[in-house]
Amino acid sequence: MLKRFLLPLGIAFSLTACATTETAPALITAENSATAPGAPGVVSTADPRATQAGVDILRQGGSATDASIAVMLALTVVEPQSSGIGGGGFYLRSDAAGEVVSLDGRETAPTGATPQWFLDAEGGRLGYREVVISGLSIGVPGNLALAAEAHDRYGKLEWAALFEPAIALARDGFVITERFRNFLDWAKVRGAHTAEGRALFYDSEGEPLPVGTHVRNPALADSLEATAAQGSQWLYEGQVADDLATLIRSATPDRIGMTADDLAGYEAKWRDPVCGEYRAHRICGMGPPSSGATTVFAILKQLEAHDLTALGPDSPISWHLFAESQRLAYADRELYLADGDFVHVPVSGLVDAQYLAARGAAISPDQRMAQVAAGTPPGAIAMADGDEPVENGTSHFVVSDRDGNIVTYTSTIEGPFGSGLMFGGFYLNNELTDFSFTPEADGRPVANRVEGGKRPRSSMSPTLVFAPDGELRIAIGAAGGGTIPVQVAKSLIGVIDWGLSAEDALGLPNLYAPQDTVRIEEDGPLIQHQAALEALGHTVETRRTFGKVNAIERLNERWIGAADPRSEGTAKSE
């Protein structure tokens, strides 16, 4: 068995970083794992309390969808810096027959937003810090609408039952963990931006409450109870919607800002999943506005001509090839990926086998490519590259149920504590900063520029992998902003090419190379290959450890859960 790399969690490659120390995850073993269909389900999340919330729902006879909603709600309470009902998400589901559906709960820009949303009166680009803690960064939250839509189609328990674990956590309280306290300290500007946030999580001196402190959030409990009783329309209609829109608009300088109509008009949308074949495995993911499916698949498919199995995970050439494929995939991502309801996204071209084989042919095992640029996939229309800030945050979770259904769901409020603004006990997202701040370049529009009602591009990559026999092999996803597709692709190479269990694949070292610099973990095993990578022509930088992947795999007719050893995540059967 490959050695598990027990590394501390960090925030990957943002301007500042947070190092934390975390315990290794609890992993499902063969003794308490579940077979599918017909046997107990499995839950894998980023927090043991959220894992337990999902298990509780499964034990009541809930579906994988029911349990995933309960997890999302519980994370709103115990992981408020990363996700929750103030943000949005992507939901990918397979039934026992392998039918895949995807649901888009990504946030939307207010209808009054224009391509000049992030420009000043003189047409200059506003600064990120000027934008993020303001209404300019807040999109219409989509998670509750997503949950309601998914529950209507695939839920088994009553809607209100799904809220009970999260309500109990908010009302009775939860304990501050070391990881959460580190976020409270590192992102204090946002976490303590409002009086509500300061009262919940900081002392009279403005310092984060210590690890082990028992925190209650009665305002959030009230919000959850109201939504349990009234449905998702609690947030999108009536006085609450008026109050939320007023709050956001008051924090939006010199703009029309969000209106109650923006909230009332929000819809979670069923999208066609994006699927392709890698080494006889069917890989399915989330299409636009996610860049996840196309980027994960491109990284894999561009490497298909190389014998990664023979090279193995201990070869620096394997990691060199992985870096080169990332550079190609991210160049296409930057140019073409955006909300397909607003711009033409050449999805079929971006996953076209011949196109990706041609892209991959430029990768040499002997040296780094001198330059990398976006290609011209079939059906592409010329666009301009944008200037989106670094993505951060998110949380991922995976659930299976007794009927053999699997849900892989990524939820986010973007950066730590989102916009810093709170409403009803939860933080509001800053997802609009995932748009390009500059709307055009060289006379061409940027695909991912701001437009009213548009959804910003995302890196979230919930993914399903089916083995050559057609059986679901693994359901996976990750958190960590722009690193998400890389973490997923790395894990899938571990499973498919290197024959690792999900547990060991998630523990593989991380390497991130979206442009011309290769970033590796400063205390990880790839340090031993730094000189070899540099000899191949790479510029290598070390960064604090990053990684937060969750997965469930099928092994010998059992569902086995795993969580990233760098995180607080756990997996548990019902």
Coordinates of C-alpha atoms in Angstrom, one line a residue:
M1 CA 0.0 0.0 0.0
L2 CA 1.3 3.5 -0.8
K3 CA 2.3 5.5 2.1
R4 CA -0.4 8.0 3.3
F5 CA 1.0 11.5 3.4
L6 CA -0.3 13.1 6.6
L7 CA 0.2 16.7 5.9
P8 CA -1.4 19.9 7.4
L9 CA -4.0 21.8 5.4
G10 CA -3.2 25.1 3.8
I11 CA -4.8 27.6 1.5
A12 CA -3.4 27.0 -1.9
F13 CA -1.5 29.7 -3.7
S14 CA -3.5 32.8 -2.7
L15 CA -1.6 36.0 -1.9
T16 CA -1.6 34.8 1.7
A17 CA -1.8 31.3 3.1
C18 CA -2.9 29.6 6.3
A19 CA -1.1 26.5 7.7
T20 CA -3.1 24.3 10.0
T21 CA -2.5 21.0 11.8
E22 CA -5.3 18.5 11.5
T23 CA -6.0 14.9 12.5
A24 CA -6.1 12.1 9.9
P25 CA -9.5 11.2 8.7
A26 CA -11.6 8.3 9.8
L27 CA -11.8 5.9 6.8
I28 CA -14.4 3.3 6.0
T29 CA -12.8 -0.1 6.2
A30 CA -13.9 -3.4 4.6
E31 CA -15.5 -4.4 7.9
N32 CA -18.0 -1.5 8.0
S33 CA -18.3 -0.5 4.4
A34 CA -21.4 -0.9 2.4
T35 CA -22.3 -2.8 -0.7
A36 CA -24.5 -1.2 -3.3
P37 CA -27.3 -1.5 -4.0
G38 CA -29.1 -3.0 -1.0
A39 CA -26.6 -2.3 1.8
P40 CA -26.0 0.6 4.1
G41 CA -24.9 3.9 2.5
V42 CA -21.7 5.8 3.0
V43 CA -21.1 9.5 3.7
S44 CA -17.7 11.3 3.1
T45 CA -17.5 15.0 4.0
A46 CA -15.0 17.6 5.2
D47 CA -16.2 17.6 8.8
P48 CA -17.2 14.7 11.1
R49 CA -20.3 16.6 12.3
A50 CA -21.5 17.0 8.7
T51 CA -20.7 13.4 8.1
Q52 CA -22.8 12.4 11.0
A53 CA -25.7 14.6 9.8
G54 CA -25.7 12.7 6.5
V55 CA -25.5 9.3 8.3
D56 CA -28.5 10.3 10.5
I57 CA -30.6 10.9 7.4
L58 CA -29.6 7.7 5.8
R59 CA -30.5 5.8 8.9
Q60 CA -34.0 7.3 8.7
G61 CA -34.4 5.9 5.2
G62 CA -33.4 9.0 3.4
S63 CA -31.9 8.9 -0.1
A64 CA -28.4 10.0 -1.1
T65 CA -30.0 13.3 -2.2
D66 CA -31.7 13.8 1.2
A67 CA -28.4 13.0 3.0
S68 CA -26.4 15.4 0.8
I69 CA -28.8 18.2 1.6
A70 CA -28.5 17.5 5.3
V71 CA -24.7 17.6 4.9
M72 CA -24.8 21.0 3.1
L73 CA -27.0 22.4 5.8
A74 CA -24.7 21.1 8.6
L75 CA -21.7 22.6 6.9
T76 CA -23.4 26.0 7.0
V77 CA -23.2 25.7 10.7
V78 CA -19.8 24.1 11.4
E79 CA -17.8 25.2 8.3
P80 CA -19.2 28.7 7.7
Q81 CA -15.9 29.9 6.2
S82 CA -16.3 27.6 3.2
S83 CA -19.8 26.9 2.2
G84 CA -23.5 27.0 3.1
I85 CA -26.9 28.5 2.3
G86 CA -25.4 31.9 1.6
G87 CA -23.6 30.4 -1.4
G88 CA -24.2 27.9 -4.2
G89 CA -23.1 24.6 -5.5
F90 CA -23.0 21.8 -8.2
Y91 CA -24.8 18.5 -7.7
L92 CA -24.0 15.4 -9.7
R93 CA -26.0 12.2 -9.3
S94 CA -25.9 8.6 -10.6
D95 CA -28.4 5.9 -10.0
A96 CA -27.7 2.2 -9.8
A97 CA -28.1 1.9 -13.6
G98 CA -25.5 4.5 -14.3
E99 CA -27.8 7.3 -15.4
V100 CA -26.1 10.6 -14.6
V101 CA -27.8 14.0 -14.1
S102 CA -26.3 17.3 -12.9
L103 CA -27.9 20.3 -11.3
D104 CA -26.5 23.9 -11.3
G105 CA -27.0 25.9 -8.2
R106 CA -24.3 28.5 -9.0
E107 CA -24.9 32.1 -7.9
T108 CA -26.0 34.7 -10.4
A109 CA -25.1 38.4 -10.8
P110 CA -27.9 40.9 -10.2
T111 CA -29.8 41.8 -13.3
G112 CA -28.5 45.3 -13.1
A113 CA -24.9 44.2 -13.4
T114 CA -23.1 45.2 -16.5
P115 CA -19.6 44.3 -17.9
Q116 CA -18.4 47.5 -16.2
W117 CA -19.4 46.1 -12.7
F118 CA -15.8 46.0 -11.5
L119 CA -14.6 49.3 -13.2
D120 CA -14.6 52.7 -11.7
A121 CA -16.1 55.9 -13.2
E122 CA -12.9 56.4 -15.3
G123 CA -13.0 52.8 -16.6
G124 CA -10.1 51.6 -14.3
R125 CA -10.2 48.2 -12.7
L126 CA -11.3 48.2 -9.1
G127 CA -9.0 46.5 -6.6
Y128 CA -9.9 43.0 -5.2
R129 CA -10.0 44.1 -1.6
E130 CA -12.2 47.1 -2.5
V131 CA -14.7 44.7 -4.1
V132 CA -14.8 41.6 -2.0
I133 CA -16.1 43.0 1.2
S134 CA -19.0 44.8 -0.4
G135 CA -22.3 44.0 -2.2
L136 CA -20.3 44.0 -5.5
S137 CA -19.1 40.5 -4.8
I138 CA -22.4 38.9 -3.7
G139 CA -24.4 36.8 -6.1
V140 CA -27.9 35.5 -5.6
P141 CA -27.4 32.4 -3.4
G142 CA -28.3 29.1 -5.1
N143 CA -27.8 26.3 -2.6
L144 CA -31.4 26.3 -1.1
A145 CA -32.9 26.4 -4.6
L146 CA -30.6 23.5 -5.6
A147 CA -31.6 21.6 -2.5
A148 CA -35.3 22.1 -3.1
E149 CA -35.1 21.1 -6.8
A150 CA -33.1 18.0 -6.1
H151 CA -35.3 17.0 -3.2
D152 CA -38.4 17.4 -5.4
R153 CA -37.0 14.9 -7.8
Y154 CA -35.0 12.5 -5.7
G155 CA -35.9 13.0 -2.0
K156 CA -37.6 10.3 0.1
L157 CA -37.9 12.0 3.5
E158 CA -39.9 15.1 4.3
W159 CA -38.1 18.4 3.5
A160 CA -38.2 19.5 7.2
A161 CA -36.5 16.3 8.4
L162 CA -33.4 17.2 6.4
F163 CA -32.9 20.3 8.6
E164 CA -33.0 18.7 11.9
P165 CA -29.3 17.9 12.3
A166 CA -28.2 21.4 11.3
I167 CA -30.8 23.0 13.5
A168 CA -29.5 21.0 16.5
L169 CA -25.9 22.0 15.7
A170 CA -26.8 25.7 15.5
R171 CA -29.2 25.7 18.4
D172 CA -27.3 23.5 20.9
G173 CA -23.9 24.6 19.7
F174 CA -20.7 23.2 18.2
V175 CA -17.0 23.2 19.2
I176 CA -14.4 25.4 17.4
T177 CA -11.8 23.1 15.9
E178 CA -8.1 24.0 15.3
R179 CA -8.7 24.3 11.5
F180 CA -11.7 26.7 12.0
R181 CA -9.8 28.8 14.5
N182 CA -6.9 29.2 12.0
F183 CA -9.4 30.5 9.5
L184 CA -10.9 32.9 12.0
D185 CA -7.4 34.3 12.6
W186 CA -6.2 34.3 9.0
A187 CA -9.4 35.7 7.5
K188 CA -10.3 38.0 10.4
V189 CA -11.0 40.9 8.1
R190 CA -13.9 39.0 6.7
G191 CA -14.8 36.7 9.6
A192 CA -15.2 39.7 12.0
H193 CA -16.4 42.2 9.4
T194 CA -19.9 42.4 10.9
A195 CA -21.0 42.8 14.6
E196 CA -22.8 39.5 14.1
G197 CA -19.7 37.6 13.1
R198 CA -17.6 39.3 15.9
A199 CA -20.2 38.3 18.5
L200 CA -20.3 34.7 17.4
F201 CA -16.6 33.9 16.9
Y202 CA -14.4 36.6 18.5
D203 CA -13.7 37.8 22.0
S204 CA -13.9 41.4 23.3
E205 CA -10.4 42.1 22.1
G206 CA -11.3 41.0 18.6
E207 CA -9.3 37.8 18.8
P208 CA -10.7 34.4 17.6
L209 CA -12.3 32.3 20.3
P210 CA -10.0 29.5 21.4
V211 CA -10.1 25.9 20.1
G212 CA -12.7 23.9 22.1
T213 CA -15.0 26.9 22.6
H214 CA -18.7 25.9 22.4
V215 CA -20.5 28.2 20.0
R216 CA -24.2 28.6 19.5
N217 CA -25.8 30.4 16.5
P218 CA -29.4 31.0 17.4
A219 CA -30.0 33.3 14.4
L220 CA -28.9 30.6 12.0
A221 CA -31.1 28.1 13.9
D222 CA -34.1 30.4 13.3
S223 CA -33.3 30.7 9.6
L224 CA -33.0 27.0 9.2
E225 CA -36.2 26.4 11.1
A226 CA -38.0 28.9 9.0
T227 CA -36.7 27.3 5.8
A228 CA -37.7 23.9 7.1
A229 CA -41.2 25.1 7.6
Q230 CA -41.7 27.3 4.6
G231 CA -39.5 25.7 2.0
S232 CA -36.7 27.3 0.0
Q233 CA -39.0 30.3 -0.9
W234 CA -38.2 31.6 2.6
L235 CA -35.0 33.1 1.2
Y236 CA -36.3 34.0 -2.3
E237 CA -39.7 35.6 -1.6
G238 CA -41.5 38.0 0.7
Q239 CA -40.0 40.0 3.6
V240 CA -36.9 38.0 4.0
A241 CA -36.0 38.5 0.3
D242 CA -36.7 42.2 0.6
D243 CA -34.5 42.4 3.7
L244 CA -31.7 40.5 2.1
A245 CA -31.7 42.5 -1.1
T246 CA -31.8 45.7 0.9
L247 CA -28.7 44.6 2.9
I248 CA -26.7 43.7 -0.2
R249 CA -27.8 46.8 -2.1
S250 CA -26.8 49.1 0.9
A251 CA -23.3 47.6 0.6
T252 CA -23.1 48.1 -3.1
P253 CA -21.5 51.5 -3.9
D254 CA -22.6 53.4 -7.0
R255 CA -24.5 50.5 -8.5
I256 CA -28.1 49.5 -8.9
G257 CA -27.3 46.4 -6.8
M258 CA -29.4 43.4 -6.0
T259 CA -33.2 43.5 -5.9
A260 CA -35.9 41.3 -4.5
D261 CA -36.8 40.4 -8.1
D262 CA -33.3 39.0 -8.5
L263 CA -33.9 36.6 -5.7
A264 CA -37.4 35.7 -6.8
G265 CA -36.2 35.0 -10.3
Y266 CA -33.4 32.6 -9.3
E267 CA -33.6 29.1 -10.7
A268 CA -31.4 26.0 -10.1
K269 CA -30.9 24.5 -13.6
W270 CA -30.6 20.9 -14.7
R271 CA -27.6 20.7 -17.1
D272 CA -26.3 18.1 -19.4
P273 CA -23.4 16.3 -17.7
V274 CA -20.1 16.3 -19.6
C275 CA -18.7 12.8 -20.2
G276 CA -15.7 11.3 -22.0
E277 CA -13.6 8.2 -22.0
Y278 CA -10.1 7.8 -20.5
R279 CA -8.5 4.4 -20.7
A280 CA -11.9 2.7 -21.1
H281 CA -13.3 4.5 -18.1
R282 CA -16.3 6.9 -18.5
I283 CA -15.5 10.2 -16.7
C284 CA -18.6 12.4 -16.1
G285 CA -18.6 15.9 -14.6
M286 CA -20.3 19.2 -14.4
G287 CA -20.5 21.4 -17.5
P288 CA -20.5 25.2 -17.8
P289 CA -20.5 27.4 -15.8
S290 CA -18.2 24.9 -14.2
S291 CA -14.8 24.4 -15.8
G292 CA -14.4 21.2 -13.8
A293 CA -15.5 18.5 -16.3
T294 CA -13.6 19.9 -19.3
T295 CA -10.4 20.7 -17.3
V296 CA -10.3 17.4 -15.4
F297 CA -10.9 15.4 -18.6
A298 CA -8.4 17.4 -20.7
I299 CA -5.6 16.8 -18.1
L300 CA -6.3 13.1 -18.2
K301 CA -6.9 12.7 -21.9
Q302 CA -3.8 14.6 -23.0
L303 CA -1.8 12.1 -21.0
E304 CA -3.3 9.0 -22.6
A305 CA -0.4 8.4 -25.0
H306 CA 2.0 8.2 -22.0
D307 CA 2.4 5.0 -20.0
L308 CA 1.8 6.4 -16.6
T309 CA 1.3 2.9 -15.1
A310 CA 4.9 1.9 -16.1
L311 CA 6.3 5.2 -14.7
G312 CA 4.4 5.0 -11.4
P313 CA 3.9 7.7 -8.7
D314 CA 7.5 7.7 -7.6
S315 CA 8.9 8.9 -11.0
P316 CA 9.6 12.6 -11.5
I317 CA 8.6 12.1 -15.1
S318 CA 5.1 11.3 -14.1
W319 CA 4.8 14.6 -12.3
H320 CA 6.5 16.5 -15.1
L321 CA 3.9 15.1 -17.6
F322 CA 1.1 15.9 -15.1
A323 CA 2.4 19.5 -14.9
E324 CA 2.6 19.9 -18.7
S325 CA -0.9 18.6 -19.2
Q326 CA -2.2 21.1 -16.6
R327 CA -0.6 24.0 -18.5
L328 CA -2.4 23.0 -21.7
A329 CA -5.8 22.4 -20.0
Y330 CA -5.8 25.6 -18.0
A331 CA -4.9 27.7 -21.1
D332 CA -8.1 26.5 -22.7
R333 CA -10.0 26.9 -19.5
E334 CA -9.0 30.5 -19.2
L335 CA -10.0 31.5 -22.7
Y336 CA -13.2 29.5 -23.3
L337 CA -15.0 28.6 -20.1
A338 CA -17.9 30.7 -18.8
D339 CA -21.7 30.5 -18.4
G340 CA -23.0 28.8 -21.5
D341 CA -26.3 30.6 -21.3
F342 CA -24.5 33.8 -22.2
V343 CA -21.6 32.9 -24.4
H344 CA -20.7 30.0 -26.7
V345 CA -18.6 27.5 -24.8
P346 CA -17.2 24.8 -27.2
V347 CA -17.7 22.0 -24.7
S348 CA -17.8 19.2 -27.3
G349 CA -14.6 20.6 -28.8
L350 CA -12.9 20.9 -25.5
V351 CA -13.4 17.2 -24.8
D352 CA -12.9 16.0 -28.4
A353 CA -10.6 13.0 -28.3
Q354 CA -8.7 14.0 -31.5
Y355 CA -8.3 17.6 -30.3
L356 CA -6.9 16.5 -26.9
A357 CA -4.7 13.9 -28.5
A358 CA -3.2 16.6 -30.7
R359 CA -2.8 18.9 -27.7
G360 CA -1.1 16.1 -25.7
A361 CA 1.3 15.3 -28.6
A362 CA 3.1 18.5 -27.6
I363 CA 4.0 17.0 -24.3
S364 CA 7.5 15.6 -24.2
P365 CA 8.8 13.4 -21.3
D366 CA 12.3 14.9 -21.9
Q367 CA 11.7 18.7 -21.5
R368 CA 9.2 21.4 -20.6
M369 CA 7.3 23.1 -23.3
A370 CA 8.8 26.6 -23.8
Q371 CA 5.4 28.2 -24.3
V372 CA 1.8 27.2 -23.9
A373 CA -1.2 28.9 -25.4
A374 CA -4.9 28.0 -25.7
G375 CA -5.7 25.8 -28.7
T376 CA -8.6 26.1 -31.1
P377 CA -11.0 23.3 -30.3
P378 CA -13.7 22.4 -32.8
G379 CA -16.5 24.9 -32.7
A380 CA -14.5 27.6 -30.8
I381 CA -15.1 31.3 -31.3
A382 CA -12.3 33.8 -30.7
M383 CA -12.5 35.3 -27.2
A384 CA -10.1 37.3 -25.0
D385 CA -8.4 36.1 -21.8
G386 CA -9.7 37.6 -18.6
D387 CA -8.2 38.5 -15.3
E388 CA -10.1 36.7 -12.6
P389 CA -8.7 36.8 -9.0
V390 CA -7.5 33.6 -7.4
E391 CA -10.3 31.3 -6.4
N392 CA -10.5 29.9 -2.9
G393 CA -12.5 27.9 -0.5
T394 CA -15.5 25.5 -1.0
S395 CA -16.4 22.1 0.5
H396 CA -17.1 18.8 -1.1
F397 CA -19.1 15.7 0.0
V398 CA -20.2 12.4 -1.4
V399 CA -23.1 10.2 -0.4
S400 CA -24.3 6.7 -1.4
D401 CA -27.6 5.1 -0.3
R402 CA -29.2 1.7 0.0
D403 CA -30.6 1.9 -3.5
G404 CA -27.2 2.3 -5.1
N405 CA -27.6 6.0 -5.8
I406 CA -24.6 8.3 -5.5
V407 CA -24.5 12.1 -5.1
T408 CA -21.2 14.1 -5.4
Y409 CA -21.9 17.7 -4.5
T410 CA -19.6 20.7 -4.1
S411 CA -20.8 23.7 -2.1
T412 CA -19.1 27.1 -1.8
I413 CA -19.3 30.7 -0.6
E414 CA -15.9 31.3 -2.5
G415 CA -13.3 32.9 -0.2
P416 CA -13.0 32.4 3.6
F417 CA -16.2 33.8 5.1
G418 CA -17.3 34.9 1.6
S419 CA -18.0 38.6 1.4
G420 CA -17.8 39.0 5.2
L421 CA -21.4 40.1 5.3
M422 CA -23.9 38.1 7.3
F423 CA -27.6 37.6 7.1
G424 CA -29.7 35.4 9.3
G425 CA -26.7 33.9 11.0
F426 CA -24.9 32.8 7.8
Y427 CA -22.2 34.4 5.7
L428 CA -23.0 35.7 2.2
N429 CA -20.8 34.6 -0.8
N430 CA -18.3 36.6 -2.7
E431 CA -18.8 34.5 -5.9
L432 CA -19.0 37.5 -8.3
T433 CA -15.2 37.9 -7.8
D434 CA -14.9 34.7 -9.9
F435 CA -15.8 36.8 -12.9
S436 CA -13.1 38.6 -14.9
F437 CA -12.7 42.2 -13.6
T438 CA -11.8 43.3 -17.1
P439 CA -14.7 42.9 -19.6
E440 CA -12.7 42.9 -22.9
A441 CA -9.2 42.9 -24.3
D442 CA -7.8 43.7 -27.7
G443 CA -11.3 44.5 -28.9
R444 CA -12.7 41.1 -28.0
P445 CA -15.1 40.3 -25.1
V446 CA -13.9 38.1 -22.2
A447 CA -16.1 35.0 -22.0
N448 CA -16.2 35.2 -18.2
R449 CA -17.1 38.9 -17.9
V450 CA -19.9 40.1 -15.7
E451 CA -23.4 40.3 -17.1
G452 CA -26.8 40.6 -15.4
G453 CA -28.1 37.2 -14.4
K454 CA -24.9 35.4 -15.5
R455 CA -23.2 32.8 -13.4
P456 CA -19.4 33.1 -12.8
R457 CA -17.1 30.4 -14.0
S458 CA -16.2 27.9 -11.3
S459 CA -13.5 25.3 -10.7
M460 CA -15.8 23.0 -8.8
S461 CA -15.4 19.5 -10.2
P462 CA -17.9 16.9 -8.8
T463 CA -16.9 13.8 -10.8
L464 CA -18.2 10.3 -11.4
V465 CA -16.0 7.5 -12.9
F466 CA -17.4 4.4 -14.4
A467 CA -15.2 1.3 -14.9
P468 CA -14.9 -0.5 -18.3
D469 CA -17.7 -2.9 -17.2
G470 CA -20.0 0.1 -16.8
E471 CA -20.2 -0.1 -13.0
L472 CA -19.6 3.1 -11.0
R473 CA -16.0 3.0 -9.8
I474 CA -15.5 6.2 -7.9
A475 CA -17.4 9.4 -7.0
I476 CA -15.1 12.3 -6.1
G477 CA -14.7 16.0 -5.7
A478 CA -12.5 18.6 -3.9
A479 CA -12.2 22.0 -2.4
G480 CA -9.5 24.6 -2.9
G481 CA -10.4 27.0 -5.6
G482 CA -8.4 26.8 -8.8
T483 CA -6.6 23.7 -7.6
I484 CA -9.8 21.6 -7.5
P485 CA -9.5 20.1 -11.1
V486 CA -5.9 19.2 -10.4
Q487 CA -6.7 17.5 -7.1
V488 CA -9.4 15.4 -8.8
A489 CA -7.3 14.6 -11.8
K490 CA -4.4 13.5 -9.6
S491 CA -6.6 11.2 -7.6
L492 CA -8.1 9.6 -10.7
I493 CA -4.6 9.0 -12.1
G494 CA -3.8 7.3 -8.8
V495 CA -6.9 5.1 -9.1
I496 CA -6.9 4.3 -12.8
D497 CA -3.2 4.4 -13.8
W498 CA -1.5 3.4 -10.6
G499 CA -4.1 1.0 -9.2
L500 CA -4.4 2.8 -5.8
S501 CA -7.3 2.7 -3.5
A502 CA -9.2 6.0 -3.2
E503 CA -7.6 6.4 0.3
D504 CA -4.1 6.2 -1.1
A505 CA -4.9 8.3 -4.2
L506 CA -6.3 11.1 -2.1
G507 CA -3.1 11.0 -0.1
L508 CA -0.8 11.5 -3.1
P509 CA 1.2 14.7 -3.1
N510 CA -0.2 17.7 -4.9
L511 CA 1.4 19.5 -7.8
Y512 CA -0.3 22.6 -9.3
A513 CA 0.9 24.1 -12.6
P514 CA -1.8 26.2 -14.2
Q515 CA 0.6 28.5 -16.0
D516 CA 4.4 28.6 -16.2
T517 CA 5.3 27.8 -12.6
V518 CA 5.0 24.5 -10.9
R519 CA 3.9 24.6 -7.2
I520 CA 4.6 21.7 -4.9
E521 CA 3.9 21.2 -1.2
E522 CA 6.8 22.5 0.9
D523 CA 6.7 19.6 3.3
G524 CA 5.6 17.0 0.8
P525 CA 7.4 14.1 -0.9
L526 CA 7.7 15.9 -4.2
I527 CA 10.5 17.9 -2.7
Q528 CA 12.8 15.0 -3.5
H529 CA 11.9 15.6 -7.2
Q530 CA 12.3 19.3 -7.3
A531 CA 15.8 19.2 -8.8
A532 CA 14.7 16.7 -11.4
L533 CA 11.7 18.9 -12.4
E534 CA 14.0 21.9 -12.6
A535 CA 16.4 20.0 -14.8
L536 CA 13.5 19.4 -17.2
G537 CA 13.0 23.1 -17.5
H538 CA 10.4 23.9 -14.8
T539 CA 10.4 26.8 -12.4
V540 CA 9.4 25.2 -9.1
E541 CA 8.0 26.9 -6.1
T542 CA 7.1 25.4 -2.8
R543 CA 3.9 26.4 -1.0
R544 CA 2.1 25.4 2.1
T545 CA 0.3 22.1 1.9
F546 CA -3.1 22.1 0.2
G547 CA -5.7 19.5 -0.4
K548 CA -9.3 18.7 0.6
V549 CA -10.7 15.8 -1.4
N550 CA -13.6 13.5 -0.6
A551 CA -14.5 10.3 -2.4
I552 CA -16.5 7.1 -2.3
E553 CA -15.2 4.1 -4.3
R554 CA -16.7 0.8 -5.2
L555 CA -14.4 -2.1 -4.4
N556 CA -15.4 -5.8 -4.5
E557 CA -19.1 -4.8 -4.4
R558 CA -18.5 -2.5 -1.4
W559 CA -18.7 1.2 -1.2
I560 CA -15.7 2.5 0.7
G561 CA -15.4 6.1 1.7
A562 CA -12.2 8.2 2.0
A563 CA -11.3 11.8 3.0
D564 CA -8.1 13.7 2.3
P565 CA -5.5 13.0 5.0
R566 CA -4.7 16.7 5.0
S567 CA -8.2 17.7 6.2
E568 CA -10.6 17.1 9.1
G569 CA -12.7 15.1 6.8
T570 CA -14.2 11.8 7.7
A571 CA -16.1 9.0 6.0
K572 CA -18.7 6.8 7.7
S573 CA -21.3 4.1 6.8
E574 CA -24.8 4.4 8.1

